[in-house]
PDB file of C-alpha atoms and ligand atoms in Angstrom:
ATOM      1  CA  MET F   1       0.000   0.000   0.000  1.00 98.00           C
ATOM      2  CA  ARG F   2       1.163   3.533  -0.817  1.00 98.00           C
ATOM      3  CA  ILE F   3      -0.142   6.744   0.785  1.00 98.00           C
ATOM      4  CA  ALA F   4       0.631  10.350  -0.202  1.00 98.00           C
ATOM      5  CA  ILE F   5       0.854  12.811   2.669  1.00 98.00           C
ATOM      6  CA  GLY F   6       1.150  16.585   2.980  1.00 98.00           C
ATOM      7  CA  SER F   7       0.562  19.416   5.398  1.00 98.00           C
ATOM      8  CA  ASP F   8       0.932  23.104   6.019  1.00 98.00           C
ATOM      9  CA  HIS F   9       3.245  24.505   8.730  1.00 98.00           C
ATOM     10  CA  ALA F  10       0.648  23.859  11.453  1.00 98.00           C
ATOM     11  CA  GLY F  11       0.337  20.215  10.466  1.00 98.00           C
ATOM     12  CA  TYR F  12       4.030  19.573   9.855  1.00 98.00           C
ATOM     13  CA  ASP F  13       4.849  17.807  13.157  1.00 98.00           C
ATOM     14  CA  MET F  14       1.750  15.614  12.909  1.00 98.00           C
ATOM     15  CA  LYS F  15       2.676  14.720   9.313  1.00 98.00           C
ATOM     16  CA  GLU F  16       6.177  13.712  10.349  1.00 98.00           C
ATOM     17  CA  GLN F  17       4.888  11.501  13.164  1.00 98.00           C
ATOM     18  CA  LEU F  18       2.213   9.950  10.950  1.00 98.00           C
ATOM     19  CA  LYS F  19       4.905   8.992   8.450  1.00 98.00           C
ATOM     20  CA  GLY F  20       6.521   6.872  11.161  1.00 98.00           C
ATOM     21  CA  PHE F  21       3.152   5.422  12.145  1.00 98.00           C
ATOM     22  CA  LEU F  22       2.423   4.421   8.538  1.00 98.00           C
ATOM     23  CA  ALA F  23       5.897   2.969   8.075  1.00 98.00           C
ATOM     24  CA  LYS F  24       5.309   0.704  11.094  1.00 97.00           C
ATOM     25  CA  ARG F  25       2.326  -0.704   9.179  1.00 97.00           C
ATOM     26  CA  SER F  26       4.652  -1.321   6.224  1.00 98.00           C
ATOM     27  CA  ILE F  27       2.898   1.388   4.219  1.00 98.00           C
ATOM     28  CA  GLU F  28       5.015   3.213   1.672  1.00 98.00           C
ATOM     29  CA  VAL F  29       4.725   6.991   2.113  1.00 98.00           C
ATOM     30  CA  LEU F  30       4.999   9.627  -0.598  1.00 98.00           C
ATOM     31  CA  ASP F  31       5.774  12.873   1.237  1.00 98.00           C
ATOM     32  CA  CYS F  32       4.441  15.833  -0.777  1.00 98.00           C
ATOM     33  CA  GLY F  33       5.830  18.376   1.677  1.00 97.00           C
ATOM     34  CA  PRO F  34       6.671  20.621   3.284  1.00 98.00           C
ATOM     35  CA  ASP F  35      10.220  19.727   4.356  1.00 97.00           C
ATOM     36  CA  THR F  36      10.081  22.033   7.339  1.00 96.00           C
ATOM     37  CA  GLY F  37       7.452  23.487   9.646  1.00 97.00           C
ATOM     38  CA  ASP F  38       9.342  26.750  10.036  1.00 96.00           C
ATOM     39  CA  LYS F  39       7.361  28.861   7.613  1.00 94.00           C
ATOM     40  CA  PRO F  40       3.920  28.675   5.981  1.00 95.00           C
ATOM     41  CA  PRO F  41       4.258  26.694   2.730  1.00 94.00           C
ATOM     42  CA  GLU F  42       2.102  27.019  -0.386  1.00 96.00           C
ATOM     43  CA  TYR F  43      -0.389  24.602   1.117  1.00 97.00           C
ATOM     44  CA  VAL F  44      -2.863  24.721  -1.772  1.00 98.00           C
ATOM     45  CA  ALA F  45      -0.174  23.301  -4.086  1.00 98.00           C
ATOM     46  CA  ILE F  46       0.516  20.547  -1.549  1.00 98.00           C
ATOM     47  CA  ALA F  47      -3.198  19.720  -1.293  1.00 98.00           C
ATOM     48  CA  LYS F  48      -3.393  19.626  -5.101  1.00 98.00           C
ATOM     49  CA  HIS F  49      -0.405  17.290  -5.365  1.00 98.00           C
ATOM     50  CA  VAL F  50      -1.715  14.823  -2.768  1.00 98.00           C
ATOM     51  CA  ALA F  51      -5.280  14.896  -4.146  1.00 98.00           C
ATOM     52  CA  GLN F  52      -4.107  14.398  -7.736  1.00 98.00           C
ATOM     53  CA  GLN F  53      -2.069  11.370  -6.737  1.00 98.00           C
ATOM     54  CA  ALA F  54      -5.066   9.882  -4.933  1.00 98.00           C
ATOM     55  CA  ALA F  55      -7.610  10.718  -7.646  1.00 98.00           C
ATOM     56  CA  ALA F  56      -5.379   9.252 -10.359  1.00 98.00           C
ATOM     57  CA  GLY F  57      -4.827   6.055  -8.371  1.00 98.00           C
ATOM     58  CA  GLN F  58      -1.075   6.642  -8.235  1.00 98.00           C
ATOM     59  CA  VAL F  59      -1.404   5.982  -4.508  1.00 98.00           C
ATOM     60  CA  ASP F  60      -4.024   4.136  -2.482  1.00 98.00           C
ATOM     61  CA  GLY F  61      -5.034   7.325  -0.682  1.00 98.00           C
ATOM     62  CA  GLY F  62      -3.898  10.720   0.556  1.00 99.00           C
ATOM     63  CA  ILE F  63      -3.602  12.363   3.960  1.00 99.00           C
ATOM     64  CA  LEU F  64      -3.615  16.153   4.411  1.00 99.00           C
ATOM     65  CA  ILE F  65      -3.106  17.985   7.676  1.00 98.00           C
ATOM     66  CA  CYS F  66      -3.455  21.656   8.535  1.00 98.00           C
ATOM     67  CA  GLY F  67      -4.461  23.422  11.746  1.00 98.00           C
ATOM     68  CA  THR F  68      -8.132  22.567  11.366  1.00 98.00           C
ATOM     69  CA  GLY F  69      -8.155  20.397   8.236  1.00 98.00           C
ATOM     70  CA  ILE F  70     -10.591  22.851   6.661  1.00 98.00           C
ATOM     71  CA  GLY F  71      -8.307  24.644   4.194  1.00 98.00           C
ATOM     72  CA  MET F  72      -6.787  21.362   3.050  1.00 98.00           C
ATOM     73  CA  SER F  73     -10.145  19.670   2.530  1.00 98.00           C
ATOM     74  CA  ILE F  74     -11.562  22.603   0.549  1.00 98.00           C
ATOM     75  CA  ALA F  75      -8.477  22.733  -1.690  1.00 98.00           C
ATOM     76  CA  ALA F  76      -8.304  18.947  -2.190  1.00 98.00           C
ATOM     77  CA  ASN F  77     -11.957  18.754  -3.213  1.00 98.00           C
ATOM     78  CA  LYS F  78     -11.266  21.088  -6.164  1.00 96.00           C
ATOM     79  CA  VAL F  79      -9.284  18.272  -7.787  1.00 97.00           C
ATOM     80  CA  PRO F  80     -11.520  16.160 -10.066  1.00 96.00           C
ATOM     81  CA  GLY F  81     -11.895  12.667  -8.684  1.00 97.00           C
ATOM     82  CA  ALA F  82     -10.809  13.626  -5.181  1.00 98.00           C
ATOM     83  CA  ARG F  83     -13.221  12.829  -2.353  1.00 98.00           C
ATOM     84  CA  ALA F  84     -11.610  14.580   0.582  1.00 98.00           C
ATOM     85  CA  GLY F  85     -13.220  14.259   3.998  1.00 98.00           C
ATOM     86  CA  LEU F  86     -12.464  16.282   7.099  1.00 98.00           C
ATOM     87  CA  CYS F  87     -12.425  13.833  10.011  1.00 99.00           C
ATOM     88  CA  ASN F  88     -11.445  15.012  13.461  1.00 98.00           C
ATOM     89  CA  GLU F  89     -13.242  12.223  15.311  1.00 98.00           C
ATOM     90  CA  LEU F  90     -13.998   8.543  14.852  1.00 98.00           C
ATOM     91  CA  PHE F  91     -17.694   8.685  13.932  1.00 98.00           C
ATOM     92  CA  SER F  92     -17.009  10.819  10.863  1.00 98.00           C
ATOM     93  CA  VAL F  93     -14.157   8.701   9.543  1.00 98.00           C
ATOM     94  CA  LYS F  94     -16.145   5.469   9.926  1.00 98.00           C
ATOM     95  CA  TYR F  95     -18.869   6.727   7.579  1.00 98.00           C
ATOM     96  CA  ALA F  96     -16.534   8.772   5.427  1.00 98.00           C
ATOM     97  CA  LYS F  97     -14.936   5.477   4.450  1.00 98.00           C
ATOM     98  CA  SER F  98     -17.847   3.006   4.517  1.00 98.00           C
ATOM     99  CA  ASP F  99     -20.382   5.251   2.762  1.00 98.00           C
ATOM    100  CA  VAL F 100     -18.392   7.910   0.883  1.00 98.00           C
ATOM    101  CA  ASN F 101     -15.130   6.030   0.272  1.00 98.00           C
ATOM    102  CA  ILE F 102     -13.032   9.145   0.797  1.00 98.00           C
ATOM    103  CA  ASN F 103      -9.697   8.895  -0.972  1.00 98.00           C
ATOM    104  CA  VAL F 104      -8.176  11.859   0.891  1.00 99.00           C
ATOM    105  CA  LEU F 105      -8.293  12.041   4.679  1.00 99.00           C
ATOM    106  CA  CYS F 106      -7.981  15.554   6.164  1.00 99.00           C
ATOM    107  CA  MET F 107      -7.303  16.241   9.843  1.00 99.00           C
ATOM    108  CA  GLY F 108      -6.675  19.250  12.063  1.00 98.00           C
ATOM    109  CA  SER F 109      -3.479  19.206  14.107  1.00 98.00           C
ATOM    110  CA  ARG F 110      -4.702  22.043  16.330  1.00 98.00           C
ATOM    111  CA  ILE F 111      -7.881  20.131  17.159  1.00 98.00           C
ATOM    112  CA  ILE F 112      -6.853  16.535  17.737  1.00 99.00           C
ATOM    113  CA  SER F 113      -3.949  14.755  19.423  1.00 98.00           C
ATOM    114  CA  GLN F 114      -1.383  12.654  17.604  1.00 98.00           C
ATOM    115  CA  ARG F 115      -2.945   9.551  19.109  1.00 98.00           C
ATOM    116  CA  MET F 116      -6.396  10.502  17.822  1.00 98.00           C
ATOM    117  CA  ALA F 117      -4.916  11.182  14.369  1.00 99.00           C
ATOM    118  CA  GLU F 118      -3.446   7.677  14.401  1.00 98.00           C
ATOM    119  CA  GLU F 119      -6.775   6.131  15.472  1.00 98.00           C
ATOM    120  CA  ILE F 120      -8.624   8.041  12.742  1.00 99.00           C
ATOM    121  CA  THR F 121      -6.015   6.976  10.177  1.00 98.00           C
ATOM    122  CA  THR F 122      -6.297   3.349  11.291  1.00 98.00           C
ATOM    123  CA  LEU F 123     -10.087   3.333  10.832  1.00 98.00           C
ATOM    124  CA  TRP F 124      -9.790   4.991   7.434  1.00 98.00           C
ATOM    125  CA  LEU F 125      -7.302   2.358   6.301  1.00 98.00           C
ATOM    126  CA  ASP F 126      -9.071  -0.649   7.803  1.00 98.00           C
ATOM    127  CA  ILE F 127     -12.788  -0.036   7.246  1.00 98.00           C
ATOM    128  CA  PRO F 128     -13.921  -1.239   3.812  1.00 98.00           C
ATOM    129  CA  PHE F 129     -16.141   0.769   1.473  1.00 98.00           C
ATOM    130  CA  SER F 130     -19.635  -0.744   1.673  1.00 98.00           C
ATOM    131  CA  GLY F 131     -20.267  -0.432  -2.081  1.00 98.00           C
ATOM    132  CA  GLY F 132     -23.817  -1.426  -3.083  1.00 98.00           C
ATOM    133  CA  ARG F 133     -26.300   1.418  -2.742  1.00 98.00           C
ATOM    134  CA  PHE F 134     -23.495   3.875  -2.113  1.00 98.00           C
ATOM    135  CA  ILE F 135     -21.995   3.448  -5.568  1.00 98.00           C
ATOM    136  CA  PRO F 136     -24.749   5.378  -7.455  1.00 98.00           C
ATOM    137  CA  ARG F 137     -24.415   8.198  -4.900  1.00 97.00           C
ATOM    138  CA  LEU F 138     -20.724   8.545  -5.643  1.00 98.00           C
ATOM    139  CA  GLN F 139     -21.555   8.388  -9.335  1.00 98.00           C
ATOM    140  CA  LYS F 140     -23.840  11.426  -8.825  1.00 98.00           C
ATOM    141  CA  ILE F 141     -20.921  13.325  -7.285  1.00 97.00           C
ATOM    142  CA  SER F 142     -18.799  12.494 -10.344  1.00 96.00           C
ATOM    143  CA  GLU F 143     -21.618  13.685 -12.608  1.00 97.00           C
ATOM    144  CA  LEU F 144     -21.838  16.955 -10.672  1.00 97.00           C
ATOM    145  CA  GLU F 145     -18.113  17.423 -11.170  1.00 95.00           C
ATOM    146  CA  VAL F 146     -18.573  17.105 -14.947  1.00 95.00           C
ATOM    147  CA  GLU F 147     -21.666  19.356 -14.901  1.00 96.00           C
ATOM    148  CA  MET F 148     -19.800  22.131 -13.066  1.00 94.00           C
ATOM    149  CA  ARG F 149     -16.755  22.026 -15.328  1.00 90.00           C
ATOM    150  CA  GLY F 150     -16.227  25.453 -16.837  1.00 84.00           C
ATOM    151  CA  CYS F 151     -18.902  27.132 -14.675  1.00 87.00           C
TER     152      CYS F 151
HETATM  153  C1  LIG C   1      -2.859  28.104   9.797  1.00 78.94           C
HETATM  154  O1  LIG C   1      -2.733  29.114  10.705  1.00 78.94           O
HETATM  155  C2  LIG C   1      -4.304  27.654   9.654  1.00 78.94           C
HETATM  156  O2  LIG C   1      -5.058  28.676   9.082  1.00 78.94           O
HETATM  157  C3  LIG C   1      -4.341  26.436   8.780  1.00 78.94           C
HETATM  158  O3  LIG C   1      -3.503  25.471   9.334  1.00 78.94           O
HETATM  159  C4  LIG C   1      -5.663  25.742   8.564  1.00 78.94           C
HETATM  160  O4  LIG C   1      -6.338  25.509   9.760  1.00 78.94           O
HETATM  161  C5  LIG C   1      -6.563  26.260   7.533  1.00 78.94           C
HETATM  162  O5  LIG C   1      -7.622  25.678   7.273  1.00 78.94           O
END
């Protein structure tokens, strides 16, 4: 399994620790930056990079972290094919995966602890997409994406 990961300055430390957590699960990590948490990076470009990798199936999923997870999730969802979900607790991530099959997980480093981020990540990785009646709903989202192109 291969996961792309990125953050802004606020999420940098959490990103670095999550890389170690993923490596312990023998997951290959593609770090899309930044290389330091010293100064605010161009986080929209990082969100774009991670979301593009996930949407294109170059990786099995993406993780984006900023202070709240809000900026990252908004930016990632502009990428066609990305289904980014902001999950700062366990209930959301359970359904974000089983019903919506999010391919980009966004979290807020100023809201949750490292341990909670690891628990959320574990659920996202381990819970399967339910498929079935949820597939046409995701299809509708894809159709909306096409409909809004150029608007
Ligand atoms: C950075 O101060 C903060 O605005 C950012 O990390 C994020 O929360 C934006 O959504």
